[in-house]
Amino acid sequence: MAEFAPLGGEWRLACTAQGAVSHPDALSNVTDWIGAVVPGTAAQALRDAGRWSVEEPAPLHDKDFWYRTRFGGTGRSALRFQGLATLAEVWLNGRSILISDNMFLAHEVEVDLAGDNELVIVFRSLDAELARRKGRARWRTALVGNNALRHVRTTLLGHMTGWQPPVHAVGPWRPVEILEEGRPLRLRAALLRATLDGTDGLLDVALDLDVPEGHPVARLKVGDASAPLRWNEAGRLEGRLRLPGVEKWWPHTHGKPCLHRARAVVGDVELDLGSVGFRSVEIERGADGRGFAFRINGQQIFARGACWSTADIVTLAADRATLLPWLRQARDVHMNMIRVGGTMTYESDEFFALCDELGILVWHDFMFASMDYPVGDPSFRAGVEREAEQFLARVRRHPSLALLCGGSEIAQQAAMLGLPPTLWSGPLYDEILPRVAQSLCPDVPCIAQSPQGGDLPFQPDAGVSHYYGVGAYRRPLDDARRAGVRFAAECLAFANTPAGPSRPTDIVPKDRGADWDFAAVLDHYLGLLYDADAAHLKVADSEHYRRLSRLLSADLMEAAIGEWRRPASPCDGALVWMLKDLTPGSGWGVIDSDGVPKLAWHGLRRAFRPVQVAVTDEGLNGLGVHVINEANTPLRARLTLVGLQAGDIVVMRRECEVALPARGARTMSSAELIGSFFDITYAYRFGAPALDVATVTLTDAVTGARLAEAAYYPLGRVALTHDPGLSASLECEGEGWAVTIQAEKFAACIQIEAPHHRAEDEGFHLLPGEQRRVTLLPTGAAAGRPAGEILSIAPLRERTVGVRFG
């Protein structure tokens, strides 16, 4: 099979004033060239040369950037440009061969090579182009610095500076490739469509091939099964293979993400067509038509995960090695969905392949967000259609692709400006993109926008919402229930505090134009939930403030997700904003920019468990105890409810057996478990509270293994006034290290602080006398023997108690 390979040769980069050089012939006067990586960006090359930094990013859109390289080759060939950001012209041996004004388009150009070839690409100043753009939008957004960006097809990364540094995407950000020679066949395009027919898998294939001569005999193969491929009148190979009782692809929380390798044998040549997965995806709207739930292979699931940005805002790299650590951590925290929002970029084939392997569903927006785009311009419209077609043509074969969405917060922006419903949408989202999606991905649901669904497009109790009631809007925690959230495609954004100390260059996220940031949101909840004076604490004890802040966002996320996952909840999905930080600091990410999970990540890992127990305060009805089994096998477990006073005095203890079917759930009341009146939520307030904390533990009925646990504080965490009596010992664990922690009394929120290491698990509680062994993972190559401190965090300063180890 003929394939494209990365173009060889050494790339060089030069920067010139906008418009100063019009043609490569004039580059002889330019002497300041530096090395560059392709695929890559101008920011990356300048950073590597010590001329630019993400901490103080110099603007790049006010200049022209020139890339050039030399390579060998003679005769007829083809060059492929996978992505040029953004206004680019390409010359080969002094002749212009391509002009592109869309960062998201790929181009293939037939060329004649002359032995020693020079390729030159110029990226023109975006600022200069935007200054030339005319035409008023129907409305303007405050989230983007320059609303003229609506005319140009480029990423909004670097332009929504309330929550990201102004790192401008310039350069050949996707591969530049050349056609390999000497292959007997060239596969120009392959359409693979894997569907289910009952329990059987159907694989339909259409292959566009260049063959030297004739129509050789061909077969389609998957494992030991095969079926003939036939040449149609247009010279395309087509065929269908039925796989009886095929093993389906599932999100990893609900089963095995099973993939099958597909091959085509054409004459004597075998073509690897890649992996396919057989699954069905549907959207369930519910009896009232206001719901939004994913049904995978006929099974309704609770979709949980996070919103994606980019693996690296400087390089925009999207290769397997760069992506794998981030997506693996998403899988490890029990996320089964990642949303790529319209403010980012179209993700790479490697991104989808990894999500296929890891069992992570992908919700992918088209790259439109927060602006009124000029779809009435015929050239803009044609470019958008081509952009969508190219994207879908390369990703439609991936079983992880679960939803396509026209864009993010377009209707919301217009509606929040008080504009009428006629301005909330338009043909781009209602006609053009859905038509392309239906044509190329008929088995993948497509919605017009996110959010959408209610009388106002952002109402949480209908369709898809971006829920920030608990969060930016500083609503009390019970708003997570009162809002009636159906599906939160974004939610629970906090200034999640990382483990290390803050730095002067740290970015605290905010909405652009707002007079408050998300650190203020966190401070609000510190007062609301922990009775902490954040302003005073920052000055008097910044260390305790940082530790409490880490605990708080984990607490809030775990509580909200527990509320939404309970069986009676109308909510069917929650995607946290966001998976990772773009730069160091207290960002929205639950993983910091260095790849270290924050305490919020550990809170989500507990909240997202496929087999889970959660508790909710039902007021005069006591506690609701919710047991969830998403596994495809039945659950037999032992449930233990314990009430503790002063950390080790057991004031109440009950146990029972719980049996759930595969993918079943059950809610029990504390009264049902206790069997008599006990004011476990301190709702009746007859005298002093009977307990400080109630714990629920779920263990396997056969092995006794801990499956899940939860804790409830009737008077809040501020009521914890005892010393838990922590002890710890450091032990070798193979070639690494682990610390064993024990508590004499109940110990809340165990945080493990060890320079150059991170704990595999944090934020959990310990019951009286309980031991837990935690692996310590190095965060650098020369971590050495770990040493640090184990802490049990409570809001009162004197209750932050710990023990050193190592």
PDB file of C-alpha atoms in Angstrom, residues 289-487:
ATOM      1  CA  GLY A 289     -38.643  14.537  26.040  1.00  0.00           C
ATOM      2  CA  ARG A 290     -36.361  16.757  28.137  1.00  0.00           C
ATOM      3  CA  GLY A 291     -33.749  14.167  29.045  1.00  0.00           C
ATOM      4  CA  PHE A 292     -30.388  13.415  27.473  1.00  0.00           C
ATOM      5  CA  ALA A 293     -28.854   9.999  28.098  1.00  0.00           C
ATOM      6  CA  PHE A 294     -26.441   7.867  26.116  1.00  0.00           C
ATOM      7  CA  ARG A 295     -27.472   4.329  25.279  1.00  0.00           C
ATOM      8  CA  ILE A 296     -24.512   2.194  24.272  1.00  0.00           C
ATOM      9  CA  ASN A 297     -25.407  -1.207  22.801  1.00  0.00           C
ATOM     10  CA  GLY A 298     -28.909  -0.653  24.155  1.00  0.00           C
ATOM     11  CA  GLN A 299     -27.660  -0.021  27.714  1.00  0.00           C
ATOM     12  CA  GLN A 300     -28.267   3.398  29.265  1.00  0.00           C
ATOM     13  CA  ILE A 301     -25.097   4.645  30.933  1.00  0.00           C
ATOM     14  CA  PHE A 302     -24.114   7.482  33.218  1.00  0.00           C
ATOM     15  CA  ALA A 303     -21.550   9.350  31.127  1.00  0.00           C
ATOM     16  CA  ARG A 304     -18.857  10.948  33.238  1.00  0.00           C
ATOM     17  CA  GLY A 305     -15.571  12.519  32.347  1.00  0.00           C
ATOM     18  CA  ALA A 306     -14.025  15.850  31.548  1.00  0.00           C
ATOM     19  CA  CYS A 307     -13.575  18.453  28.863  1.00  0.00           C
ATOM     20  CA  TRP A 308     -10.360  18.291  26.863  1.00  0.00           C
ATOM     21  CA  SER A 309      -8.167  21.205  25.809  1.00  0.00           C
ATOM     22  CA  THR A 310      -4.870  20.149  24.224  1.00  0.00           C
ATOM     23  CA  ALA A 311      -1.967  18.036  25.423  1.00  0.00           C
ATOM     24  CA  ASP A 312       0.418  20.985  24.984  1.00  0.00           C
ATOM     25  CA  ILE A 313      -0.713  24.518  24.222  1.00  0.00           C
ATOM     26  CA  VAL A 314       2.710  25.483  22.898  1.00  0.00           C
ATOM     27  CA  THR A 315       3.409  22.593  20.511  1.00  0.00           C
ATOM     28  CA  LEU A 316      -0.183  21.464  19.876  1.00  0.00           C
ATOM     29  CA  ALA A 317       1.340  17.971  19.684  1.00  0.00           C
ATOM     30  CA  ALA A 318      -1.197  15.188  19.283  1.00  0.00           C
ATOM     31  CA  ASP A 319       0.919  12.063  18.750  1.00  0.00           C
ATOM     32  CA  ARG A 320       0.422   8.869  20.710  1.00  0.00           C
ATOM     33  CA  ALA A 321       3.338   9.384  23.107  1.00  0.00           C
ATOM     34  CA  THR A 322       2.163  12.889  24.047  1.00  0.00           C
ATOM     35  CA  LEU A 323      -1.491  11.965  24.453  1.00  0.00           C
ATOM     36  CA  LEU A 324      -1.238   8.608  26.234  1.00  0.00           C
ATOM     37  CA  PRO A 325      -0.311   9.833  29.763  1.00  0.00           C
ATOM     38  CA  TRP A 326      -3.284  12.226  29.843  1.00  0.00           C
ATOM     39  CA  LEU A 327      -5.863   9.824  28.432  1.00  0.00           C
ATOM     40  CA  ARG A 328      -4.613   6.977  30.599  1.00  0.00           C
ATOM     41  CA  GLN A 329      -5.185   9.144  33.675  1.00  0.00           C
ATOM     42  CA  ALA A 330      -8.698   9.876  32.422  1.00  0.00           C
ATOM     43  CA  ARG A 331      -9.316   6.138  32.199  1.00  0.00           C
ATOM     44  CA  ASP A 332      -7.726   5.516  35.604  1.00  0.00           C
ATOM     45  CA  VAL A 333     -10.120   7.977  37.246  1.00  0.00           C
ATOM     46  CA  HIS A 334     -13.048   5.973  35.788  1.00  0.00           C
ATOM     47  CA  MET A 335     -13.935   8.577  33.172  1.00  0.00           C
ATOM     48  CA  ASN A 336     -15.819   7.062  30.257  1.00  0.00           C
ATOM     49  CA  MET A 337     -16.225  10.208  28.157  1.00  0.00           C
ATOM     50  CA  ILE A 338     -14.036  13.069  26.961  1.00  0.00           C
ATOM     51  CA  ARG A 339     -15.532  16.158  25.353  1.00  0.00           C
ATOM     52  CA  VAL A 340     -13.515  18.144  22.825  1.00  0.00           C
ATOM     53  CA  GLY A 341     -15.165  21.556  22.865  1.00  0.00           C
ATOM     54  CA  GLY A 342     -15.469  24.049  20.041  1.00  0.00           C
ATOM     55  CA  THR A 343     -12.802  26.348  21.501  1.00  0.00           C
ATOM     56  CA  MET A 344     -10.034  23.800  20.897  1.00  0.00           C
ATOM     57  CA  THR A 345      -8.849  21.936  17.760  1.00  0.00           C
ATOM     58  CA  TYR A 346     -10.013  18.871  15.862  1.00  0.00           C
ATOM     59  CA  GLU A 347      -8.254  15.981  17.534  1.00  0.00           C
ATOM     60  CA  SER A 348      -5.835  13.639  15.813  1.00  0.00           C
ATOM     61  CA  ASP A 349      -6.297  10.074  14.595  1.00  0.00           C
ATOM     62  CA  GLU A 350      -4.003   8.980  17.448  1.00  0.00           C
ATOM     63  CA  PHE A 351      -6.355  10.610  19.964  1.00  0.00           C
ATOM     64  CA  PHE A 352      -9.301   8.572  18.690  1.00  0.00           C
ATOM     65  CA  ALA A 353      -7.248   5.384  18.447  1.00  0.00           C
ATOM     66  CA  LEU A 354      -6.233   5.730  22.093  1.00  0.00           C
ATOM     67  CA  CYS A 355      -9.815   6.383  23.163  1.00  0.00           C
ATOM     68  CA  ASP A 356     -10.821   3.262  21.222  1.00  0.00           C
ATOM     69  CA  GLU A 357      -8.235   1.199  23.101  1.00  0.00           C
ATOM     70  CA  LEU A 358      -8.924   2.704  26.522  1.00  0.00           C
ATOM     71  CA  GLY A 359     -12.697   2.492  26.247  1.00  0.00           C
ATOM     72  CA  ILE A 360     -13.373   6.241  26.432  1.00  0.00           C
ATOM     73  CA  LEU A 361     -16.305   7.731  24.529  1.00  0.00           C
ATOM     74  CA  VAL A 362     -15.617  10.964  22.622  1.00  0.00           C
ATOM     75  CA  TRP A 363     -18.057  13.865  22.407  1.00  0.00           C
ATOM     76  CA  HIS A 364     -16.570  16.095  19.713  1.00  0.00           C
ATOM     77  CA  ASP A 365     -17.701  19.594  18.825  1.00  0.00           C
ATOM     78  CA  PHE A 366     -17.056  21.138  15.472  1.00  0.00           C
ATOM     79  CA  MET A 367     -14.692  24.053  16.020  1.00  0.00           C
ATOM     80  CA  PHE A 368     -17.218  26.832  16.555  1.00  0.00           C
ATOM     81  CA  ALA A 369     -17.757  28.646  19.834  1.00  0.00           C
ATOM     82  CA  SER A 370     -19.113  31.822  21.400  1.00  0.00           C
ATOM     83  CA  MET A 371     -19.280  33.914  18.209  1.00  0.00           C
ATOM     84  CA  ASP A 372     -21.653  34.821  15.383  1.00  0.00           C
ATOM     85  CA  TYR A 373     -19.986  33.232  12.341  1.00  0.00           C
ATOM     86  CA  PRO A 374     -20.482  34.672   8.804  1.00  0.00           C
ATOM     87  CA  VAL A 375     -22.140  31.598   7.313  1.00  0.00           C
ATOM     88  CA  GLY A 376     -23.829  33.837   4.741  1.00  0.00           C
ATOM     89  CA  ASP A 377     -20.431  34.244   3.031  1.00  0.00           C
ATOM     90  CA  PRO A 378     -20.359  31.557   0.291  1.00  0.00           C
ATOM     91  CA  SER A 379     -16.582  31.016   0.541  1.00  0.00           C
ATOM     92  CA  PHE A 380     -16.759  30.710   4.336  1.00  0.00           C
ATOM     93  CA  ARG A 381     -19.631  28.257   4.036  1.00  0.00           C
ATOM     94  CA  ALA A 382     -17.821  26.138   1.438  1.00  0.00           C
ATOM     95  CA  GLY A 383     -14.692  26.023   3.591  1.00  0.00           C
ATOM     96  CA  VAL A 384     -16.690  24.962   6.629  1.00  0.00           C
ATOM     97  CA  GLU A 385     -18.349  22.137   4.703  1.00  0.00           C
ATOM     98  CA  ARG A 386     -14.976  20.879   3.470  1.00  0.00           C
ATOM     99  CA  GLU A 387     -13.540  21.147   6.983  1.00  0.00           C
ATOM    100  CA  ALA A 388     -16.361  19.077   8.451  1.00  0.00           C
ATOM    101  CA  GLU A 389     -16.165  16.496   5.662  1.00  0.00           C
ATOM    102  CA  GLN A 390     -12.426  16.018   6.116  1.00  0.00           C
ATOM    103  CA  PHE A 391     -12.707  15.645   9.867  1.00  0.00           C
ATOM    104  CA  LEU A 392     -15.528  13.113   9.714  1.00  0.00           C
ATOM    105  CA  ALA A 393     -13.946  11.142   6.871  1.00  0.00           C
ATOM    106  CA  ARG A 394     -10.914  10.369   9.024  1.00  0.00           C
ATOM    107  CA  VAL A 395     -12.642   9.708  12.392  1.00  0.00           C
ATOM    108  CA  ARG A 396     -15.915   8.000  11.425  1.00  0.00           C
ATOM    109  CA  ARG A 397     -14.435   4.504  11.744  1.00  0.00           C
ATOM    110  CA  HIS A 398     -13.629   4.905  15.455  1.00  0.00           C
ATOM    111  CA  PRO A 399     -16.047   3.244  17.899  1.00  0.00           C
ATOM    112  CA  SER A 400     -15.164   5.816  20.573  1.00  0.00           C
ATOM    113  CA  LEU A 401     -16.891   8.575  18.575  1.00  0.00           C
ATOM    114  CA  ALA A 402     -20.220   8.898  20.408  1.00  0.00           C
ATOM    115  CA  LEU A 403     -21.566  12.388  19.638  1.00  0.00           C
ATOM    116  CA  LEU A 404     -21.048  15.247  17.216  1.00  0.00           C
ATOM    117  CA  CYS A 405     -22.010  18.768  18.245  1.00  0.00           C
ATOM    118  CA  GLY A 406     -22.245  21.890  16.117  1.00  0.00           C
ATOM    119  CA  GLY A 407     -20.432  24.140  18.584  1.00  0.00           C
ATOM    120  CA  SER A 408     -20.194  25.535  22.080  1.00  0.00           C
ATOM    121  CA  GLU A 409     -22.137  28.358  23.734  1.00  0.00           C
ATOM    122  CA  ILE A 410     -23.299  30.157  20.619  1.00  0.00           C
ATOM    123  CA  ALA A 411     -26.995  30.185  21.507  1.00  0.00           C
ATOM    124  CA  GLN A 412     -26.081  30.757  25.144  1.00  0.00           C
ATOM    125  CA  GLN A 413     -24.089  33.882  24.308  1.00  0.00           C
ATOM    126  CA  ALA A 414     -26.897  35.376  22.254  1.00  0.00           C
ATOM    127  CA  ALA A 415     -29.584  34.465  24.780  1.00  0.00           C
ATOM    128  CA  MET A 416     -27.626  35.902  27.698  1.00  0.00           C
ATOM    129  CA  LEU A 417     -27.344  39.168  25.794  1.00  0.00           C
ATOM    130  CA  GLY A 418     -31.153  39.301  25.810  1.00  0.00           C
ATOM    131  CA  LEU A 419     -31.473  38.705  22.066  1.00  0.00           C
ATOM    132  CA  PRO A 420     -34.542  36.940  20.623  1.00  0.00           C
ATOM    133  CA  PRO A 421     -34.569  33.193  19.823  1.00  0.00           C
ATOM    134  CA  THR A 422     -34.259  33.935  16.090  1.00  0.00           C
ATOM    135  CA  LEU A 423     -30.636  34.930  16.749  1.00  0.00           C
ATOM    136  CA  TRP A 424     -29.744  31.936  18.890  1.00  0.00           C
ATOM    137  CA  SER A 425     -28.927  29.638  16.005  1.00  0.00           C
ATOM    138  CA  GLY A 426     -28.710  29.501  12.240  1.00  0.00           C
ATOM    139  CA  PRO A 427     -28.141  27.293   9.197  1.00  0.00           C
ATOM    140  CA  LEU A 428     -24.589  26.377  10.220  1.00  0.00           C
ATOM    141  CA  TYR A 429     -25.798  24.394  13.248  1.00  0.00           C
ATOM    142  CA  ASP A 430     -29.311  23.526  12.130  1.00  0.00           C
ATOM    143  CA  GLU A 431     -28.638  22.509   8.518  1.00  0.00           C
ATOM    144  CA  ILE A 432     -25.036  22.422   7.242  1.00  0.00           C
ATOM    145  CA  LEU A 433     -23.192  20.509   9.946  1.00  0.00           C
ATOM    146  CA  PRO A 434     -26.058  18.060  10.671  1.00  0.00           C
ATOM    147  CA  ARG A 435     -26.309  17.293   6.948  1.00  0.00           C
ATOM    148  CA  VAL A 436     -22.595  16.525   6.654  1.00  0.00           C
ATOM    149  CA  ALA A 437     -22.744  14.446   9.843  1.00  0.00           C
ATOM    150  CA  GLN A 438     -25.724  12.432   8.632  1.00  0.00           C
ATOM    151  CA  SER A 439     -24.037  11.802   5.299  1.00  0.00           C
ATOM    152  CA  LEU A 440     -20.699  10.594   6.670  1.00  0.00           C
ATOM    153  CA  CYS A 441     -21.553   9.373  10.196  1.00  0.00           C
ATOM    154  CA  PRO A 442     -25.163   8.160  10.097  1.00  0.00           C
ATOM    155  CA  ASP A 443     -24.628   5.957  13.165  1.00  0.00           C
ATOM    156  CA  VAL A 444     -23.381   8.787  15.418  1.00  0.00           C
ATOM    157  CA  PRO A 445     -25.892  11.191  17.018  1.00  0.00           C
ATOM    158  CA  CYS A 446     -25.463  14.865  16.190  1.00  0.00           C
ATOM    159  CA  ILE A 447     -26.843  17.836  18.101  1.00  0.00           C
ATOM    160  CA  ALA A 448     -26.896  21.457  17.010  1.00  0.00           C
ATOM    161  CA  GLN A 449     -25.117  23.088  19.955  1.00  0.00           C
ATOM    162  CA  SER A 450     -24.116  22.767  23.581  1.00  0.00           C
ATOM    163  CA  PRO A 451     -25.895  23.826  25.731  1.00  0.00           C
ATOM    164  CA  GLN A 452     -29.389  23.377  24.353  1.00  0.00           C
ATOM    165  CA  GLY A 453     -32.785  22.068  25.368  1.00  0.00           C
ATOM    166  CA  GLY A 454     -34.895  24.368  27.533  1.00  0.00           C
ATOM    167  CA  ASP A 455     -36.917  27.537  27.120  1.00  0.00           C
ATOM    168  CA  LEU A 456     -33.524  29.169  27.479  1.00  0.00           C
ATOM    169  CA  PRO A 457     -30.687  27.200  25.876  1.00  0.00           C
ATOM    170  CA  PHE A 458     -28.721  26.984  29.115  1.00  0.00           C
ATOM    171  CA  GLN A 459     -31.448  25.705  31.446  1.00  0.00           C
ATOM    172  CA  PRO A 460     -30.015  22.730  33.376  1.00  0.00           C
ATOM    173  CA  ASP A 461     -33.340  20.869  33.677  1.00  0.00           C
ATOM    174  CA  ALA A 462     -33.684  20.191  29.953  1.00  0.00           C
ATOM    175  CA  GLY A 463     -31.337  18.615  27.443  1.00  0.00           C
ATOM    176  CA  VAL A 464     -27.689  19.563  27.634  1.00  0.00           C
ATOM    177  CA  SER A 465     -26.474  22.231  30.051  1.00  0.00           C
ATOM    178  CA  HIS A 466     -23.243  23.849  31.138  1.00  0.00           C
ATOM    179  CA  TYR A 467     -23.896  23.678  34.849  1.00  0.00           C
ATOM    180  CA  TYR A 468     -22.025  26.103  37.094  1.00  0.00           C
ATOM    181  CA  GLY A 469     -24.646  26.600  39.813  1.00  0.00           C
ATOM    182  CA  VAL A 470     -22.273  24.856  42.229  1.00  0.00           C
ATOM    183  CA  GLY A 471     -19.195  26.714  41.095  1.00  0.00           C
ATOM    184  CA  ALA A 472     -19.106  30.060  39.310  1.00  0.00           C
ATOM    185  CA  TYR A 473     -22.597  31.112  40.427  1.00  0.00           C
ATOM    186  CA  ARG A 474     -21.827  30.241  44.077  1.00  0.00           C
ATOM    187  CA  ARG A 475     -25.046  28.379  44.694  1.00  0.00           C
ATOM    188  CA  PRO A 476     -25.302  26.155  47.791  1.00  0.00           C
ATOM    189  CA  LEU A 477     -24.469  22.505  47.337  1.00  0.00           C
ATOM    190  CA  ASP A 478     -28.135  21.448  47.294  1.00  0.00           C
ATOM    191  CA  ASP A 479     -28.566  23.387  44.027  1.00  0.00           C
ATOM    192  CA  ALA A 480     -27.035  20.340  42.323  1.00  0.00           C
ATOM    193  CA  ARG A 481     -30.366  18.622  43.067  1.00  0.00           C
ATOM    194  CA  ARG A 482     -32.753  21.577  42.844  1.00  0.00           C
ATOM    195  CA  ALA A 483     -31.514  22.521  39.372  1.00  0.00           C
ATOM    196  CA  GLY A 484     -32.745  19.185  37.990  1.00  0.00           C
ATOM    197  CA  VAL A 485     -29.635  18.718  35.840  1.00  0.00           C
ATOM    198  CA  ARG A 486     -30.247  16.330  32.930  1.00  0.00           C
ATOM    199  CA  PHE A 487     -26.775  16.275  31.330  1.00  0.00           C
TER     200      PHE A 487
END
